[in-house]
Tab-separated table of N, CA and C and ligand atoms in Angstrom:
chain	number	residue	atom	x	y	z
H	3	MET	N	107.382	65.864	-196.243
H	3	MET	CA	106.038	66.053	-195.688
H	3	MET	C	105.049	66.478	-196.795
H	4	GLU	N	103.829	65.976	-196.688
H	4	GLU	CA	102.826	66.279	-197.717
H	4	GLU	C	102.570	67.787	-197.812
H	5	LYS	N	102.536	68.296	-199.056
H	5	LYS	CA	102.275	69.720	-199.225
H	5	LYS	C	100.763	69.963	-199.189
H	6	LEU	N	100.364	70.909	-198.373
H	6	LEU	CA	98.933	71.206	-198.246
H	6	LEU	C	98.644	72.574	-198.826
H	7	PHE	N	97.453	72.742	-199.375
H	7	PHE	CA	97.160	74.033	-200.004
H	7	PHE	C	97.107	75.158	-198.969
H	8	TYR	N	96.992	74.781	-197.682
H	8	TYR	CA	96.946	75.811	-196.637
H	8	TYR	C	98.238	75.891	-195.827
H	9	ASP	N	99.348	75.437	-196.424
H	9	ASP	CA	100.646	75.517	-195.727
H	9	ASP	C	100.975	76.940	-195.268
H	10	GLU	N	100.566	77.920	-196.053
H	10	GLU	CA	100.869	79.324	-195.701
H	10	GLU	C	99.735	79.954	-194.893
H	11	GLY	N	98.794	79.148	-194.479
H	11	GLY	CA	97.655	79.653	-193.715
H	11	GLY	C	96.504	80.054	-194.624
H	12	LEU	N	95.404	80.413	-194.014
H	12	LEU	CA	94.200	80.809	-194.766
H	12	LEU	C	93.575	82.023	-194.090
H	13	TYR	N	92.994	82.871	-194.909
H	13	TYR	CA	92.323	84.057	-194.357
H	13	TYR	C	90.861	83.737	-194.048
H	14	PHE	N	90.446	84.146	-192.886
H	14	PHE	CA	89.017	84.013	-192.536
H	14	PHE	C	88.679	84.952	-191.383
H	15	SER	N	87.655	85.728	-191.571
H	15	SER	CA	87.023	86.465	-190.470
H	15	SER	C	85.532	86.481	-190.755
H	16	CYS	N	84.756	85.997	-189.806
H	16	CYS	CA	83.301	85.961	-189.982
H	16	CYS	C	82.764	87.371	-190.224
H	17	GLN	N	81.931	87.505	-191.235
H	17	GLN	CA	81.333	88.808	-191.575
H	17	GLN	C	79.935	88.959	-190.955
H	18	GLN	N	79.563	87.966	-190.181
H	18	GLN	CA	78.282	87.958	-189.484
H	18	GLN	C	77.087	88.146	-190.419
H	19	CYS	N	77.185	87.481	-191.576
H	19	CYS	CA	76.064	87.563	-192.525
H	19	CYS	C	74.943	86.630	-192.079
H	20	SER	N	75.259	85.660	-191.225
H	20	SER	CA	74.327	84.700	-190.634
H	20	SER	C	73.865	83.605	-191.591
H	21	SER	N	74.415	83.553	-192.795
H	21	SER	CA	73.886	82.559	-193.730
H	21	SER	C	74.198	81.120	-193.317
H	22	CYS	N	75.207	80.908	-192.474
H	22	CYS	CA	75.455	79.516	-192.050
H	22	CYS	C	74.594	79.129	-190.846
H	23	CYS	N	73.896	80.088	-190.269
H	23	CYS	CA	73.081	79.797	-189.078
H	23	CYS	C	71.587	79.881	-189.385
H	24	ARG	N	71.260	80.314	-190.584
H	24	ARG	CA	69.852	80.590	-190.874
H	24	ARG	C	69.485	80.175	-192.305
H	25	TYR	N	68.224	80.244	-192.582
H	25	TYR	CA	67.631	80.158	-193.937
H	25	TYR	C	67.572	78.756	-194.539
H	26	ASP	N	68.719	78.028	-194.534
H	26	ASP	CA	68.737	76.721	-195.197
H	26	ASP	C	68.805	75.596	-194.166
H	27	PRO	N	68.209	74.442	-194.502
H	27	PRO	CA	68.305	73.326	-193.564
H	27	PRO	C	69.754	72.873	-193.405
H	28	GLY	N	70.075	72.382	-192.242
H	28	GLY	CA	71.448	71.901	-191.991
H	28	GLY	C	71.509	71.239	-190.632
H	29	PHE	N	72.694	70.806	-190.278
H	29	PHE	CA	72.867	70.125	-189.003
H	29	PHE	C	73.977	70.785	-188.200
H	30	VAL	N	73.743	70.888	-186.899
H	30	VAL	CA	74.823	71.276	-185.981
H	30	VAL	C	74.993	70.090	-185.048
H	31	PHE	N	75.968	69.250	-185.371
H	31	PHE	CA	76.191	68.040	-184.580
H	31	PHE	C	76.906	68.389	-183.280
H	32	LEU	N	76.578	67.603	-182.252
H	32	LEU	CA	77.042	67.956	-180.903
H	32	LEU	C	77.897	66.868	-180.274
H	33	SER	N	78.959	67.304	-179.611
H	33	SER	CA	79.798	66.387	-178.825
H	33	SER	C	79.307	66.414	-177.371
H	34	GLN	N	79.874	65.532	-176.597
H	34	GLN	CA	79.559	65.489	-175.159
H	34	GLN	C	79.851	66.848	-174.501
H	35	ASN	N	81.021	67.401	-174.833
H	35	ASN	CA	81.388	68.705	-174.260
H	35	ASN	C	80.411	69.796	-174.667
H	36	ASP	N	79.966	69.744	-175.926
H	36	ASP	CA	79.006	70.753	-176.405
H	36	ASP	C	77.745	70.723	-175.549
H	37	VAL	N	77.219	69.505	-175.331
H	37	VAL	CA	75.974	69.382	-174.560
H	37	VAL	C	76.206	69.822	-173.117
H	38	ASP	N	77.328	69.407	-172.541
H	38	ASP	CA	77.634	69.813	-171.155
H	38	ASP	C	77.651	71.333	-171.032
H	39	LEU	N	78.351	71.968	-171.970
H	39	LEU	CA	78.526	73.421	-171.913
H	39	LEU	C	77.193	74.157	-172.118
H	40	LEU	N	76.430	73.712	-173.106
H	40	LEU	CA	75.154	74.380	-173.396
H	40	LEU	C	74.152	74.150	-172.268
H	41	ALA	N	74.086	72.916	-171.775
H	41	ALA	CA	73.145	72.613	-170.687
H	41	ALA	C	73.499	73.442	-169.454
H	42	ASN	N	74.776	73.541	-169.192
H	42	ASN	CA	75.243	74.320	-168.057
H	42	ASN	C	74.897	75.806	-168.222
H	43	THR	N	75.124	76.327	-169.397
H	43	THR	CA	74.824	77.734	-169.681
H	43	THR	C	73.331	78.016	-169.506
H	44	LEU	N	72.509	77.061	-169.930
H	44	LEU	CA	71.055	77.259	-169.870
H	44	LEU	C	70.451	76.750	-168.558
H	45	GLU	N	71.346	76.306	-167.661
H	45	GLU	CA	70.929	75.806	-166.348
H	45	GLU	C	69.876	74.701	-166.478
H	46	MET	N	70.200	73.744	-167.335
H	46	MET	CA	69.320	72.597	-167.551
H	46	MET	C	70.127	71.336	-167.279
H	47	THR	N	69.420	70.221	-167.081
H	47	THR	CA	70.166	68.967	-166.992
H	47	THR	C	70.539	68.554	-168.420
H	48	TYR	N	71.510	67.679	-168.481
H	48	TYR	CA	71.990	67.131	-169.761
H	48	TYR	C	70.813	66.542	-170.560
H	49	ASN	N	70.011	65.690	-169.906
H	49	ASN	CA	68.917	65.018	-170.619
H	49	ASN	C	67.807	65.974	-171.026
H	50	THR	N	67.516	66.939	-170.188
H	50	THR	CA	66.471	67.909	-170.555
H	50	THR	C	66.937	68.750	-171.742
H	51	PHE	N	68.212	69.122	-171.748
H	51	PHE	CA	68.725	69.896	-172.887
H	51	PHE	C	68.503	69.105	-174.184
H	52	ILE	N	68.839	67.807	-174.146
H	52	ILE	CA	68.683	66.985	-175.358
H	52	ILE	C	67.213	66.919	-175.776
H	53	GLU	N	66.330	66.752	-174.796
H	53	GLU	CA	64.887	66.673	-175.097
H	53	GLU	C	64.367	67.965	-175.730
H	54	VAL	N	64.801	69.092	-175.210
H	54	VAL	CA	64.233	70.377	-175.644
H	54	VAL	C	64.898	70.903	-176.918
H	55	TYR	N	66.202	70.774	-177.020
H	55	TYR	CA	66.929	71.474	-178.091
H	55	TYR	C	67.518	70.579	-179.179
H	56	CYS	N	67.372	69.254	-179.013
H	56	CYS	CA	68.088	68.381	-179.957
H	56	CYS	C	67.168	67.458	-180.740
H	57	ARG	N	67.719	66.897	-181.790
H	57	ARG	CA	67.040	65.877	-182.603
H	57	ARG	C	68.096	64.850	-183.006
H	58	TRP	N	67.607	63.633	-183.286
H	58	TRP	CA	68.502	62.545	-183.686
H	58	TRP	C	68.417	62.370	-185.191
H	59	ILE	N	69.572	62.361	-185.844
H	59	ILE	CA	69.610	62.275	-187.307
H	59	ILE	C	70.072	60.874	-187.722
H	60	PRO	N	69.236	60.152	-188.517
H	60	PRO	CA	69.617	58.798	-188.939
H	60	PRO	C	70.823	58.806	-189.878
H	61	PHE	N	71.754	57.872	-189.619
H	61	PHE	CA	72.954	57.762	-190.442
H	61	PHE	C	73.098	56.382	-191.077
H	62	GLY	N	72.006	55.609	-191.076
H	62	GLY	CA	72.083	54.260	-191.653
H	62	GLY	C	72.496	53.237	-190.614
H	63	ASP	N	72.105	51.998	-190.867
H	63	ASP	CA	72.438	50.887	-189.961
H	63	ASP	C	71.960	51.121	-188.540
H	64	GLY	N	70.892	51.905	-188.387
H	64	GLY	CA	70.335	52.147	-187.055
H	64	GLY	C	71.100	53.185	-186.245
H	65	VAL	N	72.162	53.758	-186.824
H	65	VAL	CA	72.950	54.760	-186.089
H	65	VAL	C	72.294	56.141	-186.261
H	66	GLU	N	72.198	56.853	-185.144
H	66	GLU	CA	71.663	58.223	-185.180
H	66	GLU	C	72.652	59.151	-184.483
H	67	LYS	N	72.805	60.359	-185.037
H	67	LYS	CA	73.726	61.340	-184.439
H	67	LYS	C	72.937	62.530	-183.920
H	68	LEU	N	73.473	63.119	-182.873
H	68	LEU	CA	72.745	64.199	-182.199
H	68	LEU	C	73.052	65.555	-182.834
H	69	SER	N	71.981	66.276	-183.174
H	69	SER	CA	72.119	67.612	-183.772
H	69	SER	C	71.188	68.575	-183.032
H	70	LEU	N	71.472	69.861	-183.133
H	70	LEU	CA	70.515	70.853	-182.624
H	70	LEU	C	69.254	70.823	-183.472
H	71	ARG	N	68.142	71.170	-182.879
H	71	ARG	CA	66.903	71.349	-183.646
H	71	ARG	C	67.008	72.636	-184.451
H	72	GLU	N	66.130	72.754	-185.463
H	72	GLU	CA	65.997	74.016	-186.197
H	72	GLU	C	64.573	74.515	-186.017
H	73	LEU	N	64.372	75.787	-186.257
H	73	LEU	CA	63.009	76.323	-186.265
H	73	LEU	C	62.358	75.967	-187.600
H	74	SER	N	61.048	76.193	-187.721
H	74	SER	CA	60.368	75.784	-188.951
H	74	SER	C	60.869	76.563	-190.173
H	75	ASN	N	61.483	77.721	-189.960
H	75	ASN	CA	62.049	78.482	-191.093
H	75	ASN	C	63.523	78.122	-191.347
H	76	ASN	N	63.993	77.059	-190.715
H	76	ASN	CA	65.368	76.545	-190.839
H	76	ASN	C	66.419	77.335	-190.068
H	77	ASP	N	66.017	78.386	-189.375
H	77	ASP	CA	66.997	79.090	-188.537
H	77	ASP	C	67.434	78.180	-187.396
H	78	CYS	N	68.674	78.371	-186.955
H	78	CYS	CA	69.156	77.652	-185.771
H	78	CYS	C	68.248	78.008	-184.592
H	79	ILE	N	68.016	77.033	-183.737
H	79	ILE	CA	67.112	77.245	-182.599
H	79	ILE	C	67.654	78.309	-181.640
H	80	PHE	N	68.926	78.586	-181.705
H	80	PHE	CA	69.515	79.597	-180.817
H	80	PHE	C	69.709	80.957	-181.487
H	81	TRP	N	69.185	81.112	-182.704
H	81	TRP	CA	69.304	82.401	-183.390
H	81	TRP	C	68.142	83.292	-182.972
H	82	LYS	N	68.449	84.451	-182.462
H	82	LYS	CA	67.362	85.341	-182.032
H	82	LYS	C	67.841	86.791	-182.061
H	83	ASP	N	66.957	87.684	-182.434
H	83	ASP	CA	67.236	89.120	-182.387
H	83	ASP	C	68.588	89.477	-183.018
H	84	GLY	N	68.847	88.887	-184.179
H	84	GLY	CA	70.049	89.267	-184.929
H	84	GLY	C	71.340	88.619	-184.474
H	85	GLY	N	71.285	87.606	-183.647
H	85	GLY	CA	72.552	86.990	-183.247
H	85	GLY	C	72.372	85.643	-182.591
H	86	CYS	N	73.514	85.039	-182.289
H	86	CYS	CA	73.529	83.744	-181.605
H	86	CYS	C	73.387	83.995	-180.107
H	87	THR	N	72.361	83.410	-179.508
H	87	THR	CA	72.092	83.674	-178.084
H	87	THR	C	72.964	82.823	-177.153
H	88	VAL	N	73.728	81.896	-177.737
H	88	VAL	CA	74.633	81.083	-176.896
H	88	VAL	C	76.065	81.193	-177.426
H	89	TYR	N	76.394	82.342	-177.983
H	89	TYR	CA	77.663	82.491	-178.705
H	89	TYR	C	78.875	82.014	-177.887
H	90	ALA	N	78.947	82.401	-176.620
H	90	ALA	CA	80.119	82.037	-175.810
H	90	ALA	C	80.190	80.528	-175.560
H	91	SER	N	79.058	79.854	-175.690
H	91	SER	CA	79.014	78.400	-175.449
H	91	SER	C	78.678	77.642	-176.726
H	92	ARG	N	78.892	78.266	-177.859
H	92	ARG	CA	78.461	77.641	-179.121
H	92	ARG	C	79.222	76.329	-179.367
H	93	PRO	N	78.577	75.407	-180.094
H	93	PRO	CA	79.179	74.093	-180.321
H	93	PRO	C	80.509	74.164	-181.084
H	94	LEU	N	81.307	73.131	-180.891
H	94	LEU	CA	82.617	73.039	-181.544
H	94	LEU	C	82.498	73.162	-183.066
H	95	GLN	N	81.462	72.563	-183.621
H	95	GLN	CA	81.261	72.646	-185.079
H	95	GLN	C	81.193	74.110	-185.524
H	96	CYS	N	80.506	74.935	-184.754
H	96	CYS	CA	80.382	76.367	-185.097
H	96	CYS	C	81.710	77.087	-184.846
H	97	ARG	N	82.341	76.764	-183.728
H	97	ARG	CA	83.588	77.455	-183.343
H	97	ARG	C	84.718	77.182	-184.311
H	98	THR	N	84.721	76.009	-184.932
H	98	THR	CA	85.860	75.652	-185.773
H	98	THR	C	85.615	75.925	-187.261
H	99	PHE	N	84.415	76.338	-187.636
H	99	PHE	CA	84.148	76.639	-189.045
H	99	PHE	C	85.037	77.794	-189.489
H	100	PRO	N	85.620	77.777	-190.676
H	100	PRO	CA	85.501	76.787	-191.757
H	100	PRO	C	86.632	75.765	-191.769
H	101	PHE	N	87.293	75.595	-190.618
H	101	PHE	CA	88.446	74.695	-190.604
H	101	PHE	C	87.999	73.276	-190.259
H	102	TRP	N	87.232	72.718	-191.166
H	102	TRP	CA	86.699	71.363	-191.056
H	102	TRP	C	87.396	70.466	-192.078
H	103	HIS	N	87.454	69.162	-191.776
H	103	HIS	CA	88.061	68.225	-192.725
H	103	HIS	C	87.420	68.345	-194.110
H	104	SER	N	86.086	68.397	-194.136
H	104	SER	CA	85.396	68.404	-195.432
H	104	SER	C	85.738	69.653	-196.255
H	105	VAL	N	86.011	70.756	-195.579
H	105	VAL	CA	86.299	72.022	-196.282
H	105	VAL	C	87.783	72.097	-196.662
H	106	LEU	N	88.633	71.447	-195.864
H	106	LEU	CA	90.084	71.530	-196.096
H	106	LEU	C	90.606	70.355	-196.918
H	107	ASP	N	89.688	69.525	-197.342
H	107	ASP	CA	90.036	68.335	-198.103
H	107	ASP	C	90.821	68.691	-199.365
H	108	SER	N	90.484	69.819	-199.989
H	108	SER	CA	91.168	70.250	-201.219
H	108	SER	C	90.921	71.747	-201.397
H	109	LYS	N	91.737	72.339	-202.270
H	109	LYS	CA	91.556	73.770	-202.553
H	109	LYS	C	90.168	74.004	-203.169
H	110	ASN	N	89.750	73.039	-203.980
H	110	ASN	CA	88.427	73.148	-204.615
H	110	ASN	C	87.316	73.161	-203.577
H	111	ALA	N	87.468	72.293	-202.557
H	111	ALA	CA	86.438	72.235	-201.504
H	111	ALA	C	86.406	73.565	-200.753
H	112	TRP	N	87.591	74.118	-200.473
H	112	TRP	CA	87.663	75.413	-199.780
H	112	TRP	C	86.998	76.499	-200.643
H	113	GLU	N	87.343	76.530	-201.915
H	113	GLU	CA	86.792	77.570	-202.798
H	113	GLU	C	85.290	77.393	-202.996
H	114	GLY	N	84.861	76.133	-203.049
H	114	GLY	CA	83.425	75.873	-203.202
H	114	GLY	C	82.660	76.384	-201.992
H	115	THR	N	83.183	76.111	-200.804
H	115	THR	CA	82.497	76.559	-199.584
H	115	THR	C	82.528	78.075	-199.490
H	116	SER	N	83.614	78.670	-199.970
H	116	SER	CA	83.736	80.129	-199.853
H	116	SER	C	82.679	80.860	-200.695
H	117	GLU	N	82.064	80.140	-201.628
H	117	GLU	CA	80.982	80.776	-202.411
H	117	GLU	C	79.770	81.068	-201.538
H	118	THR	N	79.650	80.340	-200.438
H	118	THR	CA	78.489	80.563	-199.560
H	118	THR	C	78.882	81.286	-198.271
H	119	CYS	N	80.171	81.529	-198.078
H	119	CYS	CA	80.624	82.212	-196.857
H	119	CYS	C	81.520	83.389	-197.221
H	120	PRO	N	81.010	84.608	-197.079
H	120	PRO	CA	81.804	85.782	-197.463
H	120	PRO	C	82.977	86.068	-196.539
H	121	GLY	N	83.096	85.319	-195.429
H	121	GLY	CA	84.220	85.540	-194.511
H	121	GLY	C	85.484	84.801	-194.920
H	122	MET	N	85.334	83.794	-195.792
H	122	MET	CA	86.495	83.002	-196.193
H	122	MET	C	87.305	83.776	-197.229
H	123	GLY	N	88.629	83.840	-196.964
H	123	GLY	CA	89.492	84.612	-197.868
H	123	GLY	C	89.610	86.063	-197.432
H	124	LYS	N	89.002	86.407	-196.305
H	124	LYS	CA	89.036	87.801	-195.807
H	124	LYS	C	89.540	87.834	-194.365
H	125	GLY	N	90.054	88.999	-193.981
H	125	GLY	CA	90.337	89.240	-192.564
H	125	GLY	C	91.599	88.591	-192.052
H	126	ALA	N	91.498	87.924	-190.914
H	126	ALA	CA	92.665	87.411	-190.204
H	126	ALA	C	93.283	86.204	-190.906
H	127	LEU	N	94.620	86.160	-190.864
H	127	LEU	CA	95.333	84.997	-191.401
H	127	LEU	C	95.453	83.945	-190.301
H	128	HIS	N	94.978	82.731	-190.585
H	128	HIS	CA	95.058	81.618	-189.633
H	128	HIS	C	96.172	80.687	-190.107
H	129	SER	N	97.127	80.437	-189.225
H	129	SER	CA	98.294	79.635	-189.608
H	129	SER	C	97.906	78.167	-189.792
H	130	LYS	N	98.795	77.463	-190.455
H	130	LYS	CA	98.585	76.009	-190.641
H	130	LYS	C	98.429	75.319	-189.274
H	131	ASP	N	99.252	75.726	-188.292
H	131	ASP	CA	99.155	75.108	-186.961
H	131	ASP	C	97.781	75.330	-186.337
H	132	GLU	N	97.324	76.558	-186.466
H	132	GLU	CA	96.007	76.909	-185.905
H	132	GLU	C	94.906	76.078	-186.588
H	133	ILE	N	95.017	75.962	-187.896
H	133	ILE	CA	94.023	75.202	-188.667
H	133	ILE	C	94.046	73.727	-188.245
H	134	GLN	N	95.263	73.205	-188.103
H	134	GLN	CA	95.351	71.789	-187.738
H	134	GLN	C	94.897	71.540	-186.302
H	135	THR	N	95.041	72.535	-185.454
H	135	THR	CA	94.524	72.406	-184.085
H	135	THR	C	92.995	72.274	-184.125
H	136	SER	N	92.353	73.044	-184.987
H	136	SER	CA	90.888	72.930	-185.131
H	136	SER	C	90.499	71.533	-185.586
H	137	LEU	N	91.254	70.993	-186.539
H	137	LEU	CA	90.942	69.640	-187.039
H	137	LEU	C	91.089	68.607	-185.931
H	138	LEU	N	92.153	68.754	-185.158
H	138	LEU	CA	92.394	67.798	-184.070
H	138	LEU	C	91.324	67.902	-182.994
H	139	GLU	N	90.895	69.128	-182.738
H	139	GLU	CA	89.838	69.334	-181.742
H	139	GLU	C	88.569	68.586	-182.149
H	140	ARG	N	88.212	68.687	-183.428
H	140	ARG	CA	87.019	67.978	-183.910
H	140	ARG	C	87.196	66.469	-183.745
H	141	GLU	N	88.408	65.980	-184.061
H	141	GLU	CA	88.654	64.537	-183.956
H	141	GLU	C	88.583	64.054	-182.508
H	142	SER	N	89.016	64.928	-181.590
H	142	SER	CA	89.072	64.492	-180.189
H	142	SER	C	87.722	64.599	-179.491
H	143	GLU	N	86.773	65.251	-180.155
H	143	GLU	CA	85.431	65.370	-179.552
H	143	GLU	C	84.390	64.812	-180.509
H	144	PRO	N	84.241	63.493	-180.537
H	144	PRO	CA	83.295	62.914	-181.499
H	144	PRO	C	81.849	63.341	-181.232
H	145	VAL	N	81.066	63.333	-182.297
H	145	VAL	CA	79.640	63.634	-182.195
H	145	VAL	C	78.959	62.512	-181.415
H	146	ILE	N	78.003	62.879	-180.584
H	146	ILE	CA	77.262	61.869	-179.806
H	146	ILE	C	76.400	61.053	-180.768
H	147	GLU	N	76.464	59.751	-180.618
H	147	GLU	CA	75.586	58.917	-181.455
H	147	GLU	C	74.977	57.804	-180.625
H	148	ARG	N	73.910	57.234	-181.160
H	148	ARG	CA	73.279	56.092	-180.488
H	148	ARG	C	72.881	55.095	-181.574
H	149	LYS	N	72.710	53.862	-181.162
H	149	LYS	CA	72.298	52.807	-182.105
H	149	LYS	C	70.920	52.334	-181.691
H	150	GLN	N	69.985	52.370	-182.641
H	150	GLN	CA	68.606	51.972	-182.326
H	150	GLN	C	68.442	50.467	-182.369
A	217	LIG	S1	78.501	82.285	-193.639
A	217	LIG	FE1	80.604	82.853	-193.050
A	217	LIG	S2	80.552	85.079	-192.845
A	217	LIG	FE2	78.435	84.366	-192.795
A	217	LIG	S3	77.967	84.065	-190.588
A	217	LIG	FE3	78.681	82.098	-191.382
A	217	LIG	S4	80.892	82.088	-190.967
A	217	LIG	FE4	80.200	84.196	-190.813
């Protein structure tokens, strides 16, 4: 079996510094389940939630993917008063960070990302199984996209 740099697990506990939710531009891509859960939490219809809280990001060839909007200062639209206002219903992308394919691609990618996230390498040990479950969850819930 292929040897992975995270065979023995990885340490991560969010330090709540908020740097991944604020300050810099970025995308929070949404799956069908994410929209269902957030719309339900906010007591909105699916389509109204998309109209109010989402934007379509071009990916070439007329394909656009659905992301949360940001405020003009680049903060996540759900960041308020020092925290995430939809934490219990937060999108899969947020829930599974930093156990993403792009971050787990190599030890270098993990270490590079850890320069911007003080929670990586600290706190709870996450087993290889747990990490791979996060990866599978992302694969099983594709981001919503449309073709123009
Ligand atoms: S950058 Fe890391 S430590 Fe800071 S809020 Fe995000 S996940 Fe938590």
